[in-house]
Amino acid sequence: MDSPGMHYFPSLDDAAVESLLDAWRTAYPLMGVLALLPEAEKGGVERLQSVCTRRKVALVGAVFPALVESGEFRTQGLWLLRFDSMPYVALHENLPHDAAGAARVAEQIGNQIRAQINEHPQVTLFLLFDALVPNISTLLDELYLQLANRVHYVGANAGSETFQPMPCLFDNARVIQNGVLLMLLQPHLGAMLAHGYCAPAKMISATSTEGNRIRQIDWRPAFEVYQELVRAQSSVEVTRENFYQHAVHFPFGIIRANHEVLVRIPVALEEDGSLFCVGEVPANAVLTLLEAPKIDSPHTLQTLVQGLTELDGELAGSEILLFYCAGRRLHLGLAAASNELRQFDQLTRATLIAGALSLGEIGSSLQWGYPLFHNATLVATRWNKS
Amino acid sequence: MEHGYILSILYEMALVIGGEVSVKPLLIKTLQRLLYHTSFPAGFVCLGVPSSAADAEGMLEVRLDAAVGDYELAGLIGQTVRLPAQLLRGTAERGEDAALLAALPDKVRRHKAYLRLPIDGQGVVVLLAPQLPDTDLPLTQLFQPVMANLAKAILLCRYHDAYAGGLIAARDASQLALTASEDKFRAISAAALDALIMVDDSSALVYWNPAAERILGYRADEVLGKPLHQLLTPQRYQSNAVQGFNAFRSSGQGAVIGKTIEIEALHKEGREIPVELSISALKLNGRWHAVGILRDISERKHAEQELRLLAAIVESSDDAIVSKSLDGLILSWNAGAERLYGYSAAEMKGQPLSLLAPADRPDEIPDMLARIRRGEQIKRYETVRLRKDGVQLPISLTVSPLRDAAGQVVGSSAIGRDITERKQAEEELRHSETSLKEAERIALLGNWELDLATNVMSWSDEIYRIFELDPKKFGASYEAFLNAIYPDDRNLVNQAYTDSVKNRTPYDIVHRLLMPDGRVKYVNERCETFFNEDGKSLLSIGSVQDITTRRLAELGMQKSNRALHALSTCNVALVRATDEIQLLNDVCRILVEIGGYRLVWVGFVEYDAGKSVRVLARAGAHADYLDHARITWGDTPEGQGPTGTAIRSGEFQVAQDILHDPKYLPWREQANVRGYASSIAIPLFDDNNRVFGAMNLYGREPNAFDADEIKLLQELARDLAFGIRVLRLRVERDHLHEQQQHNDETVKQALVGTIQAIAVTVEKRDPYTAGHQRRVANLSVAIAMELGLSEDRITGLRLGATIHDIGKIYVPAEILTRPGQLSPMEFEFIKSHPQVGYDIMKDVKLPWPVAEMILQHHERMDGSGYPRGLKGDAILLEARILTVADVTEAMMSHRPYRPALGLEAALAEITQYRGIYYDPAVVDACVHLFRDKGFSLSG
């Protein structure tokens, strides 16, 4: 029987990590690892880099608010996920925030990826962004222009849940921020994404935006309108102080003609009254306020598991990588969110589910779907299986 | 579906479409938003679908204007593609038709569903998906106004693109024209040899071409904007120049405007340079500018100066310098001519030159004049001239044509030098040179000269002979000299010469020459260079002596000594060797360090598929050579080298010149870069005269191995092979010995184990004597240690004591264990046990007299014991010890026929019969043990 391709360490123990790496490398000489760390363990990145470098193991990884393990959220420990054969990876930092710069970077990435893609038709571009990159949707649109449906797209955002800048993406030698970590998995069938947020009710327009900042809604200061909307619909008084606490329950939805919404959770309030979201809001996008949105958890999980099964076959006994949105956990509460994790565990009957609490997710609810940047979703993919 | 919801989508689409001004981004952005809203992952746009009929397969050729989300289609943007007419034509439609979409240039055939949205006469948008995305919106109707809007936007964007394209084309054209014009001016200005300078009406420099940089030393960026006069005008002209410029500023007039003047200008380095300056005025934007063209006339000035100097030199020269017209009339006559020929200038000017010709050379001067007319120069022509006093004077003449400004020959100048003294010296020299050449030939000594002023080299005949060059084919040259030097020595010779010139010291070196046929010669080269008073080198004079014979003899001697020394050191290593690999490494190292070989290695024959040669030891320079050289003894091209051939043939193999030995081809390049010039491989033989390896040596030079040396090396190889055989035998012998010892010990241990097992069996039959033998053995060992017996004897004693009652195995158990008095016959049975024990053990081969100990352990010192009635020293010491221990233990232990008598009774018994029955020393030791050392019987 093959050794498991994922391993959770309850604490960062150099000797234990070295021992696992040696064992893995004996069986898989070309291996590399993806490391997921919780924010509380970010100080361990340097140690991990030196252990991997010492053992001559290629390393990439990211720091998230928390990890997902055995149906629980963990703020300590370390996940090591083995690539049986180290794929092409690239760490891009200082991503430009303007449209022309995004197009230029996407073209560079497109050229690099095209040069690496092999014959296999099923290839996945796995992207881990720093959550503070303000133009992820634009970058995705530009990447889609470059690579179209030649690859599947899956990804998540790393960083601090406080949304303070933090170097959160790394390889053997570097730890960067305002960047993206690209991994080209081939062959790989992609991922599945689901959120189960119900349809919107009231329409508003984001009449002035800048990347992931909404400056005006309906031609008025964004926060002022937001306060009014929340007050009118739930009698809750949103202030600067309680903003994040309430905002996770009143996210925006960007309307789509297929009656789906793209969730955008406002996570910070700027000095000038503009609202800072994780993920861009296009200028003049028609928004809805998802007033205390009801989440259909069973349907979400059912959709996710069914999609994954259709994509990759029977899940029992498999190893799965899962990203769970931090905003979703805040909205549902820790107990309900943990319950979703456990239900997912039971539904898949997977041997191991490794994952992290993410600050935004990339994917599609259909295979070969248009890759979009979401909030409040679950993204799951099979690990080490073509 | 809410009205507002749809309106909001239309609103957003309208804003996206309205926000673009160019066709390409308009189509891409529109496609992206359509895909976003509909969940279709891919789509394309064709602007203009032809109305012509589709081809036989129902396909239309259309231009693909935009595509998003499909990798293959995106790669075809801007190209003409074949697409199904049924997909492109028709009203807005949403449907699934896998067969129709299979005709798309999508290799994976992923698309099964489509949404067609005609663009109001401007083409069509087609969205594609693997399956029809869910929606409850009437997408075909919903997007109709969007498409209408898009159609108009496309028209507007096309106008904009065309307009912008026109503007850009016009801008590019004018830009091109401007650039071309600027380039032309820049090229002319850059190519100009004269400095081109412009100043504005404030006298600030506004133009400065590359020639100005070259002539005046300043870069353009250093001078532009700076005042002209401050930079370039010498102090003495400044006042006038500034005054003149003030007038020019307002009128464009001035004393020097429109003129060419010669003046001095200041160079950046502060020195003055003579220049020719032409200044003109130019009005730009209503302001007067001055343009100056400035030419550096330093050379011309210098030439003029030189001309004046030359005239002075002519006049003061010791040589006769005479100029004449083409018809031979004398035009000038210097003081030197007056002194040489005795005529004054006044006498000779206007006279024919033939006045100086002797009567026997009437044609000489006319011939020379004819040659001059043809423009020829006559150099160092030696002849005779008549002095005024009638004396014939040998002179050397150099006659050159004189030309006018147009280059026409108009006369000639002749320099005449008195060579009377030289002619005499030459005659003497001719005589001595003949002698010298003969001496050189005998001494194999040649000489050479290098005139450093002219770089002309000359060699004596002997040098040609030493270098074996034909003087008719090879001129004396530095290249010919270098070519003849052995390549490794070229640096040495060059360095010696360079150092000699630099340090002004002669040099004296020995180096090699490489003959075309590969022979090496040794020469002794000496050289000295001569310098003028200013320290300038003038002439190098050197000699080359062929010392090959002497040197070869010396080298041969050195080599033989070195080889003998190496051989003797190797033999020391052979004698001292204990390890085969160490020996091989030592021999290799000695041959390199003492023998002076460049590389030495030893390889053993491998009987693998590739018949490889395994390198076991190596030493020397660049021994990594062996890591790359594939060496085999197989009959393949790689096996034809010296090593492979030596192993196969059993004969030594020499490559005297690796560079030219065809067998060395596979290794030549690598050997050459490592400085291996020759090699020898000598086979190593085992006892059966079979080759088991080869010793390989590499020399630094070709022909490094002569017959004597090969003989020595063969001897060494035989010694080495012998040494290896001896070492292997020694290792084998040691191994056998070790194994024998191990076997002996194993047998001994097995016997001891067996005997102990027998003892236990005996005791099992007689519970009353159970442990008796063990206790007797313990006491015997303690007594023996007290008596100072050797460890080995004690081991034998322990064994004998352990089984001393083994004979009781034949005594019926009921006799042994029955309480009460024994009958005489029963007692006889008991008494037989020493003999029975002896019989059992006598054939067991043990290193100790165990059987004797058993037989004698009931003998007594006075001869009263049994079975043989031995006395005193006839009884083994071990048996005497055993007897005392046996009695002591027996009395202290319980017996079937009596209770234990105790220690005191036992010691009393042996003390009472000390010296009678029992050995006194043994008794004393036993008593001492119990009394003084607290010994006790246990177990």
Tab-separated table of C-alpha atoms in Angstrom, chain A residues 167-351:
chain	number	residue	atom	x	y	z
A	167	PRO	CA	4.382	37.487	4.120
A	168	CYS	CA	2.360	34.321	3.648
A	169	LEU	CA	3.641	32.470	0.556
A	170	PHE	CA	6.955	30.681	0.506
A	171	ASP	CA	9.305	28.243	-1.133
A	172	ASN	CA	12.652	26.870	0.065
A	173	ALA	CA	14.319	30.270	0.071
A	174	ARG	CA	11.741	33.055	-0.024
A	175	VAL	CA	8.732	34.207	1.967
A	176	ILE	CA	6.702	36.798	0.083
A	177	GLN	CA	3.549	38.899	0.196
A	178	ASN	CA	1.414	40.650	-2.394
A	179	GLY	CA	2.024	37.702	-4.673
A	180	VAL	CA	0.833	34.382	-5.944
A	181	LEU	CA	2.183	30.853	-5.717
A	182	LEU	CA	1.483	28.861	-8.899
A	183	MET	CA	1.591	25.074	-9.063
A	184	LEU	CA	0.966	23.191	-12.293
A	185	LEU	CA	-0.532	19.812	-11.457
A	186	GLN	CA	-0.498	17.402	-14.355
A	187	PRO	CA	-2.335	15.230	-14.888
A	188	HIS	CA	-5.094	16.589	-12.635
A	189	LEU	CA	-8.816	16.924	-13.114
A	190	GLY	CA	-9.430	20.178	-11.294
A	191	ALA	CA	-11.589	20.991	-8.290
A	192	MET	CA	-15.129	21.629	-7.243
A	193	LEU	CA	-16.503	24.719	-5.528
A	194	ALA	CA	-19.805	25.270	-3.746
A	195	HIS	CA	-21.296	27.844	-1.426
A	196	GLY	CA	-25.077	27.372	-1.178
A	197	TYR	CA	-25.784	31.056	-0.612
A	198	CYS	CA	-29.393	31.625	-1.579
A	199	ALA	CA	-30.652	33.973	-4.257
A	200	PRO	CA	-30.580	37.737	-3.727
A	201	ALA	CA	-33.471	40.033	-2.988
A	202	LYS	CA	-32.632	43.695	-3.365
A	203	MET	CA	-30.463	45.259	-6.058
A	204	ILE	CA	-28.033	48.116	-5.556
A	205	SER	CA	-25.208	49.364	-7.729
A	206	ALA	CA	-21.593	49.811	-6.840
A	207	THR	CA	-21.213	53.048	-8.703
A	208	SER	CA	-17.605	53.698	-7.784
A	209	THR	CA	-15.069	51.037	-7.092
A	210	GLU	CA	-11.324	50.614	-7.161
A	211	GLY	CA	-10.190	47.010	-7.195
A	212	ASN	CA	-11.537	45.518	-4.025
A	213	ARG	CA	-12.732	48.825	-2.537
A	214	ILE	CA	-16.334	49.980	-2.975
A	215	ARG	CA	-16.264	53.758	-2.703
A	216	GLN	CA	-19.856	54.541	-3.632
A	217	ILE	CA	-23.091	52.630	-3.739
A	218	ASP	CA	-25.972	54.159	-5.660
A	219	TRP	CA	-23.872	57.316	-6.075
A	220	ARG	CA	-23.486	57.827	-2.315
A	221	PRO	CA	-20.701	57.017	0.156
A	222	ALA	CA	-20.620	53.241	0.434
A	223	PHE	CA	-20.610	52.877	4.206
A	224	GLU	CA	-23.475	55.307	4.644
A	225	VAL	CA	-25.670	53.280	2.244
A	226	TYR	CA	-24.501	50.016	3.780
A	227	GLN	CA	-25.481	51.228	7.268
A	228	GLU	CA	-28.919	52.274	6.021
A	229	LEU	CA	-29.527	48.997	4.222
A	230	VAL	CA	-28.573	46.902	7.217
A	231	ARG	CA	-30.549	49.106	9.576
A	232	ALA	CA	-33.643	48.969	7.390
A	233	GLN	CA	-33.535	45.230	6.952
A	234	SER	CA	-32.495	44.007	10.377
A	235	SER	CA	-32.514	46.910	12.800
A	236	VAL	CA	-28.807	46.301	13.369
A	237	GLU	CA	-26.724	49.436	13.782
A	238	VAL	CA	-23.407	48.850	11.996
A	239	THR	CA	-20.628	51.096	13.287
A	240	ARG	CA	-16.945	51.331	12.613
A	241	GLU	CA	-16.318	49.351	15.766
A	242	ASN	CA	-18.643	46.424	15.139
A	243	PHE	CA	-18.226	46.439	11.382
A	244	TYR	CA	-16.512	43.109	10.809
A	245	GLN	CA	-18.662	41.341	13.379
A	246	HIS	CA	-21.834	42.261	11.461
A	247	ALA	CA	-20.500	42.488	7.930
A	248	VAL	CA	-19.907	38.753	7.645
A	249	HIS	CA	-23.660	38.352	8.076
A	250	PHE	CA	-24.442	40.989	5.430
A	251	PRO	CA	-22.155	40.243	2.506
A	252	PHE	CA	-22.617	41.583	-0.992
A	253	GLY	CA	-23.580	39.379	-3.872
A	254	ILE	CA	-22.586	40.289	-7.435
A	255	ILE	CA	-25.469	39.422	-9.698
A	256	ARG	CA	-25.132	36.994	-12.594
A	257	ALA	CA	-27.724	36.321	-15.256
A	258	ASN	CA	-27.795	32.631	-14.419
A	259	HIS	CA	-29.336	33.637	-11.136
A	260	GLU	CA	-26.201	32.861	-9.197
A	261	VAL	CA	-24.356	35.314	-7.048
A	262	LEU	CA	-20.710	35.882	-6.424
A	263	VAL	CA	-20.293	36.590	-2.716
A	264	ARG	CA	-18.113	39.483	-1.581
A	265	ILE	CA	-17.691	39.843	2.161
A	266	PRO	CA	-16.724	43.349	3.267
A	267	VAL	CA	-13.950	42.846	5.752
A	268	ALA	CA	-12.710	46.334	6.539
A	269	LEU	CA	-13.902	49.863	6.634
A	270	GLU	CA	-11.526	52.479	5.325
A	271	GLU	CA	-11.061	55.946	6.798
A	272	ASP	CA	-12.880	57.512	3.864
A	273	GLY	CA	-15.932	55.309	4.325
A	274	SER	CA	-15.190	52.926	1.494
A	275	LEU	CA	-15.676	49.226	2.056
A	276	PHE	CA	-12.785	46.820	1.590
A	277	CYS	CA	-13.785	43.389	0.258
A	278	VAL	CA	-11.798	40.240	-0.339
A	279	GLY	CA	-12.024	40.123	-4.121
A	280	GLU	CA	-12.702	42.794	-6.668
A	281	VAL	CA	-16.021	44.405	-7.294
A	282	PRO	CA	-16.212	45.637	-10.901
A	283	ALA	CA	-17.153	49.277	-11.317
A	284	ASN	CA	-20.893	49.614	-11.863
A	285	ALA	CA	-21.437	45.996	-10.907
A	286	VAL	CA	-24.976	45.345	-9.814
A	287	LEU	CA	-24.852	44.167	-6.235
A	288	THR	CA	-27.320	42.751	-3.816
A	289	LEU	CA	-27.063	42.797	-0.070
A	290	LEU	CA	-27.301	39.203	1.076
A	291	GLU	CA	-29.257	40.031	4.176
A	292	ALA	CA	-28.378	37.484	6.862
A	293	PRO	CA	-28.130	34.930	4.064
A	294	LYS	CA	-29.441	31.517	4.655
A	295	ILE	CA	-26.915	28.874	3.779
A	296	ASP	CA	-28.193	25.553	2.602
A	297	SER	CA	-25.447	23.432	4.185
A	298	PRO	CA	-26.706	19.962	3.195
A	299	HIS	CA	-27.172	21.112	-0.391
A	300	THR	CA	-23.739	22.736	-0.447
A	301	LEU	CA	-22.046	19.571	0.768
A	302	GLN	CA	-24.159	17.350	-1.479
A	303	THR	CA	-23.280	19.482	-4.504
A	304	LEU	CA	-19.613	19.491	-3.599
A	305	VAL	CA	-19.339	15.739	-3.003
A	306	GLN	CA	-21.409	14.898	-6.077
A	307	GLY	CA	-19.319	17.222	-8.222
A	308	LEU	CA	-16.086	15.752	-6.893
A	309	THR	CA	-17.326	12.193	-7.457
A	310	GLU	CA	-18.347	12.994	-11.040
A	311	LEU	CA	-14.949	14.561	-11.568
A	312	ASP	CA	-12.724	11.960	-9.994
A	313	GLY	CA	-14.783	8.835	-9.208
A	314	GLU	CA	-15.377	7.201	-5.842
A	315	LEU	CA	-14.067	9.301	-2.947
A	316	ALA	CA	-13.963	6.635	-0.241
A	317	GLY	CA	-10.385	5.988	0.779
A	318	SER	CA	-9.108	9.004	-1.102
A	319	GLU	CA	-7.083	12.012	0.098
A	320	ILE	CA	-8.763	15.390	-0.316
A	321	LEU	CA	-7.542	18.968	-0.068
A	322	LEU	CA	-10.204	21.361	1.209
A	323	PHE	CA	-10.315	25.130	1.585
A	324	TYR	CA	-13.023	26.537	3.818
A	325	CYS	CA	-13.734	30.255	3.735
A	326	ALA	CA	-13.032	32.158	6.942
A	327	GLY	CA	-15.980	34.478	6.257
A	328	ARG	CA	-18.314	31.516	5.951
A	329	ARG	CA	-17.121	30.241	9.328
A	330	LEU	CA	-17.730	33.634	10.905
A	331	HIS	CA	-21.192	33.824	9.405
A	332	LEU	CA	-22.191	30.282	10.374
A	333	GLY	CA	-20.399	30.243	13.688
A	334	LEU	CA	-17.673	27.830	14.754
A	335	ALA	CA	-20.043	25.018	15.747
A	336	ALA	CA	-21.977	24.972	12.465
A	337	ALA	CA	-18.827	25.352	10.410
A	338	SER	CA	-17.148	22.470	12.252
A	339	ASN	CA	-20.302	20.479	11.714
A	340	GLU	CA	-20.013	21.122	7.948
A	341	LEU	CA	-16.463	19.826	8.060
A	342	ARG	CA	-17.499	16.641	9.834
A	343	GLN	CA	-20.411	16.079	7.483
A	344	PHE	CA	-18.090	16.506	4.519
A	345	ASP	CA	-15.786	13.956	6.129
A	346	GLN	CA	-18.643	11.483	6.519
A	347	LEU	CA	-20.067	12.048	3.040
A	348	THR	CA	-16.741	11.539	1.283
A	349	ARG	CA	-15.453	8.714	3.527
A	350	ALA	CA	-12.024	10.011	2.584
A	351	THR	CA	-8.974	8.592	4.352
